[in-house]
PDB file of C-alpha atoms in Angstrom:
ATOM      1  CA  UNK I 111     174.169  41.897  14.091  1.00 44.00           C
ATOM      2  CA  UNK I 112     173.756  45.332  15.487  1.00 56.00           C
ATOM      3  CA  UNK I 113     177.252  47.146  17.005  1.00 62.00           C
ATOM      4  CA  UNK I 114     176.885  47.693  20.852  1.00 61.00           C
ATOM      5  CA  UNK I 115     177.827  51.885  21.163  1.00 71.00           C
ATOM      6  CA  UNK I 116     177.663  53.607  24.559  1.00 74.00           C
ATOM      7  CA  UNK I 117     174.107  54.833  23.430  1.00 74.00           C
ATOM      8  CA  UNK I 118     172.629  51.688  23.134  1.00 73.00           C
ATOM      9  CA  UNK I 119     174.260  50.833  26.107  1.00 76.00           C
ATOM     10  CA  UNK I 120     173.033  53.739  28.082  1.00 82.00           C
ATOM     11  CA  UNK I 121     169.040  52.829  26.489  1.00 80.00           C
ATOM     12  CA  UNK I 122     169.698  49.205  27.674  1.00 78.00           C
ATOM     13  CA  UNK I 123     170.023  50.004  31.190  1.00 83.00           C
ATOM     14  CA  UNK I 124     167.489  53.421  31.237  1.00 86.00           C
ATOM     15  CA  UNK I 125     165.022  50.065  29.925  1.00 84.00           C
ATOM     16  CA  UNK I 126     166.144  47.931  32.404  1.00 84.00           C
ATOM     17  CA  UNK I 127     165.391  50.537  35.277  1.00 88.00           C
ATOM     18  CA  UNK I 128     161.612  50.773  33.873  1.00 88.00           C
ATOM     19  CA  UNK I 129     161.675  46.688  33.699  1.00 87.00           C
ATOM     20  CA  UNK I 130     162.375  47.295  37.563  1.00 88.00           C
ATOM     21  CA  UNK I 131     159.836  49.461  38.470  1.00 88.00           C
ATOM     22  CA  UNK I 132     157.281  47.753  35.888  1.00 87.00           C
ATOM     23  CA  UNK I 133     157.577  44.515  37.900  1.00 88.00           C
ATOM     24  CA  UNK I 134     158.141  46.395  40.844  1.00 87.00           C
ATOM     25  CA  UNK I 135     154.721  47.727  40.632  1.00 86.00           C
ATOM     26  CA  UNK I 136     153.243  44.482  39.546  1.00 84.00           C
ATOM     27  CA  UNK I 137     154.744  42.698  42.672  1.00 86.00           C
ATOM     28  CA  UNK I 138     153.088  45.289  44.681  1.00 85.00           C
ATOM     29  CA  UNK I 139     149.629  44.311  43.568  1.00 82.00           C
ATOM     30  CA  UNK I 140     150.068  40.796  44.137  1.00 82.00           C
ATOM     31  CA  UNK I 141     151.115  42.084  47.610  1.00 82.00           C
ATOM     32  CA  UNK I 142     148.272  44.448  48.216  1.00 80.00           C
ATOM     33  CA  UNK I 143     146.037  41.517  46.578  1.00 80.00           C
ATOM     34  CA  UNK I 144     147.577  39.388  49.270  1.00 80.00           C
ATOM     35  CA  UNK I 145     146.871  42.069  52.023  1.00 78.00           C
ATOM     36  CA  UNK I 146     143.182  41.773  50.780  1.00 76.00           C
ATOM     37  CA  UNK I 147     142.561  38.519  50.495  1.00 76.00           C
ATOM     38  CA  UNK I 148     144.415  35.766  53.008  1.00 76.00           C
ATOM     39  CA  UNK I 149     145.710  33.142  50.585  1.00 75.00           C
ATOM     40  CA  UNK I 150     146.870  29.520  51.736  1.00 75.00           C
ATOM     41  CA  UNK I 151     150.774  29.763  51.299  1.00 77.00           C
ATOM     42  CA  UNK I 152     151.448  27.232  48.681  1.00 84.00           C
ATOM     43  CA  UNK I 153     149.536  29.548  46.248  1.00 84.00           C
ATOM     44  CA  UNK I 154     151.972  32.577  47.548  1.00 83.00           C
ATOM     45  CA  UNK I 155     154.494  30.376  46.769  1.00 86.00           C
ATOM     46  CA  UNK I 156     153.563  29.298  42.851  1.00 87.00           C
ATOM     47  CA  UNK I 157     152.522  32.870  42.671  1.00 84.00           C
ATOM     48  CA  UNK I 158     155.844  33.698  43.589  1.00 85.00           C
ATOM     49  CA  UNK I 159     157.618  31.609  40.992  1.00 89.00           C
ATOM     50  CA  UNK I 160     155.518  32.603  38.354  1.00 88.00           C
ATOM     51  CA  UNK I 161     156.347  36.214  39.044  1.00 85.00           C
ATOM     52  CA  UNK I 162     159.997  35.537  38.862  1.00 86.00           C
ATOM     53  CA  UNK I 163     159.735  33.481  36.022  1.00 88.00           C
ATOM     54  CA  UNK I 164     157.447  36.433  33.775  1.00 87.00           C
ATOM     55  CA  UNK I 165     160.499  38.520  35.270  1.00 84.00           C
ATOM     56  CA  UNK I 166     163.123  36.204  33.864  1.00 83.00           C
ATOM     57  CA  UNK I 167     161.543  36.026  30.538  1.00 85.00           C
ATOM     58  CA  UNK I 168     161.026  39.983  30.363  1.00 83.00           C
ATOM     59  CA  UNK I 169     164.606  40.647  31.052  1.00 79.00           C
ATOM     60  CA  UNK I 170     165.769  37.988  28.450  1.00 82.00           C
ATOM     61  CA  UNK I 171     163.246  39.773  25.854  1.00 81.00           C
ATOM     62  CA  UNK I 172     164.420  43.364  26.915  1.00 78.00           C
ATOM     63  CA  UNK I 173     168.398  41.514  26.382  1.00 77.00           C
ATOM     64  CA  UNK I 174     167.468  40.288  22.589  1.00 75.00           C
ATOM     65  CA  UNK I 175     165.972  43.688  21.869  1.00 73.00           C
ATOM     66  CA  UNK I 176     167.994  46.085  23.404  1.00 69.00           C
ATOM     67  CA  UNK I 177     171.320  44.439  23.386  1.00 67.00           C
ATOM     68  CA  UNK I 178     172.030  42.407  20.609  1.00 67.00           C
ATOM     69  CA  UNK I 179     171.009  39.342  23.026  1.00 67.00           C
ATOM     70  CA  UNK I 180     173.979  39.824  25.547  1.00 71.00           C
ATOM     71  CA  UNK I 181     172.635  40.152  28.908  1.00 70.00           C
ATOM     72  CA  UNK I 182     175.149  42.704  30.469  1.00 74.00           C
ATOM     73  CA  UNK I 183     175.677  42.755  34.858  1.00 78.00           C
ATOM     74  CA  UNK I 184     174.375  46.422  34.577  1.00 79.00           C
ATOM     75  CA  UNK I 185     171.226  45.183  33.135  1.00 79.00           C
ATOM     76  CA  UNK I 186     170.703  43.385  36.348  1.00 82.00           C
ATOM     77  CA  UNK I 187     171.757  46.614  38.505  1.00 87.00           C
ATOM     78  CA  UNK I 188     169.120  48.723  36.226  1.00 87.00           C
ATOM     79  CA  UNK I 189     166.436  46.373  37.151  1.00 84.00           C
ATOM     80  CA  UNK I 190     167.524  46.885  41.209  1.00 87.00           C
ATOM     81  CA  UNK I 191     167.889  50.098  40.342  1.00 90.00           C
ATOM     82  CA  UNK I 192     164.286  50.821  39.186  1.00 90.00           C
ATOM     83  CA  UNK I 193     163.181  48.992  41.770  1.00 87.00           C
ATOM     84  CA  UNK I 194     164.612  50.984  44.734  1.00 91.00           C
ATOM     85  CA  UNK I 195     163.581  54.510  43.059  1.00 90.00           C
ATOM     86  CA  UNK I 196     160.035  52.893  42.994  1.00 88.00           C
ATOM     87  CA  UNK I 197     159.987  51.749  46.296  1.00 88.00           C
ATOM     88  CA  UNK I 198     161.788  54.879  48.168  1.00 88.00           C
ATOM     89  CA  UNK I 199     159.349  57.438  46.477  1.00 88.00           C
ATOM     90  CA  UNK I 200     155.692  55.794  45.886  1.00 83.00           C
ATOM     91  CA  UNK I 201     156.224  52.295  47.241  1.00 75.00           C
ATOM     92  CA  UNK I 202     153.973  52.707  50.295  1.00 76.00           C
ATOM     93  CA  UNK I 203     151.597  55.655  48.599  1.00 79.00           C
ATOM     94  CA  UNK I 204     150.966  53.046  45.849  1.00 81.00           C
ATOM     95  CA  UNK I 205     150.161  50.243  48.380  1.00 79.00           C
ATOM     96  CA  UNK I 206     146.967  51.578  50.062  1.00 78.00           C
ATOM     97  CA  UNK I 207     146.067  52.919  46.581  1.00 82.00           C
ATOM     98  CA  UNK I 208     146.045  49.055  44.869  1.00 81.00           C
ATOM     99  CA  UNK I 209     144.319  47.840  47.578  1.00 81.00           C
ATOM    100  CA  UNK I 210     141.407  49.887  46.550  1.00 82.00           C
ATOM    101  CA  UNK I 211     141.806  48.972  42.934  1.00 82.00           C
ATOM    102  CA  UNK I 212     141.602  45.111  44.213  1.00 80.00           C
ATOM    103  CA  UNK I 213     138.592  45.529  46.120  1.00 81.00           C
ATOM    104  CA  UNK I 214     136.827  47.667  43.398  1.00 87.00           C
ATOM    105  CA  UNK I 215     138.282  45.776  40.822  1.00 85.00           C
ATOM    106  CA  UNK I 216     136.515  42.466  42.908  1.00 82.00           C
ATOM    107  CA  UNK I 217     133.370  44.581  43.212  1.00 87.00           C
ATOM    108  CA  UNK I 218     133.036  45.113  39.312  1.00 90.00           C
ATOM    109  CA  UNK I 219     133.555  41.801  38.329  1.00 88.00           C
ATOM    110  CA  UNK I 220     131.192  40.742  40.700  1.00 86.00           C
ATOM    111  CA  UNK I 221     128.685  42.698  39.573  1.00 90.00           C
ATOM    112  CA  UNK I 222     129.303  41.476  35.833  1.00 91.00           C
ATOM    113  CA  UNK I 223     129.182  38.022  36.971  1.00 88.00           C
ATOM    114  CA  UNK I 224     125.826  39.146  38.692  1.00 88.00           C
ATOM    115  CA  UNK I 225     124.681  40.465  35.682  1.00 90.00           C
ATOM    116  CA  UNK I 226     125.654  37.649  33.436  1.00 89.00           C
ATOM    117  CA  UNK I 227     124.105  35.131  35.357  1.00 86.00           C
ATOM    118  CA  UNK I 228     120.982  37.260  35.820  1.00 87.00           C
ATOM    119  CA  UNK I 229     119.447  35.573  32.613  1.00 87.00           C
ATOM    120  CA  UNK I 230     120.251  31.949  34.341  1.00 83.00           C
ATOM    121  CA  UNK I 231     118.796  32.954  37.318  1.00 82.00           C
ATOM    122  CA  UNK I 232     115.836  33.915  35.503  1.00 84.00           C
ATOM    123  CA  UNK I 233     115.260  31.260  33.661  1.00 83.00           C
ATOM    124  CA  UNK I 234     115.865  28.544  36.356  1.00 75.00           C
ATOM    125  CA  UNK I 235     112.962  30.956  38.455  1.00 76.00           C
ATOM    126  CA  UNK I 236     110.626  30.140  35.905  1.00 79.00           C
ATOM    127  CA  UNK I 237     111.278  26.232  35.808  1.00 76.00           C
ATOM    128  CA  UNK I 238     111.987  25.541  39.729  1.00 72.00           C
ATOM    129  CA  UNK I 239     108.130  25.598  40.062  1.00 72.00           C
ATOM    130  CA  UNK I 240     106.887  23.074  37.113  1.00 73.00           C
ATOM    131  CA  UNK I 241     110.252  20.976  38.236  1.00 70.00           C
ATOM    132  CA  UNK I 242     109.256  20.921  41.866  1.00 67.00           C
ATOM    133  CA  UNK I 243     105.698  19.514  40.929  1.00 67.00           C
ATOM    134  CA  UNK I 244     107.421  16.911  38.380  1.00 67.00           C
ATOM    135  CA  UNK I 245     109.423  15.471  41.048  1.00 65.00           C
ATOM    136  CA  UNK I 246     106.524  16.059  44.092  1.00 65.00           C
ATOM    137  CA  UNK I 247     104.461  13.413  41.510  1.00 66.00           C
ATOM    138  CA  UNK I 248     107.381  11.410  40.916  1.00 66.00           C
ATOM    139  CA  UNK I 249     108.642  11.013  44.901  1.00 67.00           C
ATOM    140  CA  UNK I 250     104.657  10.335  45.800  1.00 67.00           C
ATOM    141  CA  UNK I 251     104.031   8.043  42.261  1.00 63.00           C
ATOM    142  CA  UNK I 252     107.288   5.932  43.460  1.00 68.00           C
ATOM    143  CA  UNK I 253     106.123   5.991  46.953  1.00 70.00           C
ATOM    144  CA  UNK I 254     102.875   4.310  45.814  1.00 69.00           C
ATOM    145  CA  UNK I 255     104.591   2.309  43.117  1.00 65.00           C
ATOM    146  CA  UNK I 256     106.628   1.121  46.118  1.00 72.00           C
ATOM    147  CA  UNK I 257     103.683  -0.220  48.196  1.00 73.00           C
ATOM    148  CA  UNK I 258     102.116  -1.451  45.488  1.00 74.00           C
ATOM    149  CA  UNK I 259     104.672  -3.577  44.830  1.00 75.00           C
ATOM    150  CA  UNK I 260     105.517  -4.537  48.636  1.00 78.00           C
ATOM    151  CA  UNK I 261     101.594  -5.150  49.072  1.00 77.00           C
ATOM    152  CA  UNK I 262     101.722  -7.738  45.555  1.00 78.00           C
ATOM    153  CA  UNK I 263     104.945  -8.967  47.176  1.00 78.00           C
ATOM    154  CA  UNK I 264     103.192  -9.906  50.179  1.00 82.00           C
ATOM    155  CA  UNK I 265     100.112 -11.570  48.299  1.00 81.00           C
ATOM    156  CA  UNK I 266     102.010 -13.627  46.180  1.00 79.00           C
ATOM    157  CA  UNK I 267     104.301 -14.853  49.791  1.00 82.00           C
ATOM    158  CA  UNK I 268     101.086 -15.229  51.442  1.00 83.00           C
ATOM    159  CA  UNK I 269      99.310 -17.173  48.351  1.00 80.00           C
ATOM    160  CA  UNK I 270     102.232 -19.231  47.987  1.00 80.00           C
ATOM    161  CA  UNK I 271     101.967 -20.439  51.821  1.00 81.00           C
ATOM    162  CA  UNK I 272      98.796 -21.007  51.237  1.00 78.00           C
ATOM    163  CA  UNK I 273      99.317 -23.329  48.488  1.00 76.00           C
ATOM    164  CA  UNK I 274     101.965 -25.245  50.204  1.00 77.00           C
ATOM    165  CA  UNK I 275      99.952 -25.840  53.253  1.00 77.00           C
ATOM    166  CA  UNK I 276      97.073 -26.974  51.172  1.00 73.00           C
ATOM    167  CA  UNK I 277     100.077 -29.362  49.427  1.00 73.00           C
ATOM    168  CA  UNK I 278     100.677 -30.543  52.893  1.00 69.00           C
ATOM    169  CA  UNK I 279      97.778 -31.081  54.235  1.00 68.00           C
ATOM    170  CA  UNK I 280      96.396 -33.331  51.206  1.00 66.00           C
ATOM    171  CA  UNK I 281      99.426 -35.636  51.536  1.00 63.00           C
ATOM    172  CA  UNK I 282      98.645 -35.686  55.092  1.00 63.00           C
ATOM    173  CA  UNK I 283      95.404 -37.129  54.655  1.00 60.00           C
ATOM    174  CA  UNK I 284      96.420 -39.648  51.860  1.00 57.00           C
TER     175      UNK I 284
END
């Protein structure tokens, strides 16, 4: 077990002020992401509780590294700490700032999507004609399969009628 000295103290909680402005600065994108993008408020909410939940395991990992595993109340007042220094001198500068990262980072992934699907696109180009024709024969073939079979329908009905009035009209005459 490692001995706890004033040093390792004072590293603990100069760590725990940059796990406050790390997270800090990772809330703030999810903000400016939010600010970009209306979301429906359920997913702000899981969002929300994944956030705090990342933040809950970082500050237990920074605990077992740092400090021997003891998580300390100072460790908790670095963290708000960090936090406040991040948000009183580039809070707002760094909002506007990840809002354009968002929307370019949207842009460039769609353009790699774009260019990923680019081969799909070409290759369902070349078959949407010879497809179209396949299923033009098929509608019309099963159009005139259909009266073909309505027309035979109607013979074998009518031939049938036929046969019974022919039935009927010979015991009619006995």
């Amino acid at each position: 077990m490692d001995t706890i000295t004033k040093a390792n103290e004072l590293n603990y909680f100069f760590w725990s002020m940059i796990c406050g402005v790390a997270m800090t600065i990772v809330y703030d994108f999810l903000r400016a992401r939010r600010r970009e993008k209306k979301q429906v408020g359920l997913f702000i909410y899981i969002e929300d509780i994944v956030w705090f939940c990342v933040l809950g395991v970082l500050v237990y990992l920074l605990a077992f590294r740092q400090n021997a595993g003891m998580i300390r109340w100072y460790s908790f007042f670095g963290i708000g700490l960090g936090a406040l220094i991040y948000k009183l001198l580039l809070g707002d500068k760094l909002m506007n700032v990840f809002r354009k990262c968002y929307s370019y980072f949207v842009r460039a992934f769609c353009f790699l999507i774009k260019i990923i699907m680019w081969p799909v696109r070409f290759i369902a180009a070349l078959i949407k004609r010879p497809i179209g024709v396949v299923v033009w024969h098929s509608r019309t073939g099963s159009r005139q399969l259909s009266d073909m079979m309505k027309v035979s329908k109607q013979r074998l009905r009518n031939r049938m009628r036929y046969k019974a009035r022919k039935t009927n009209s010979s015991e009619e005459d006995e």
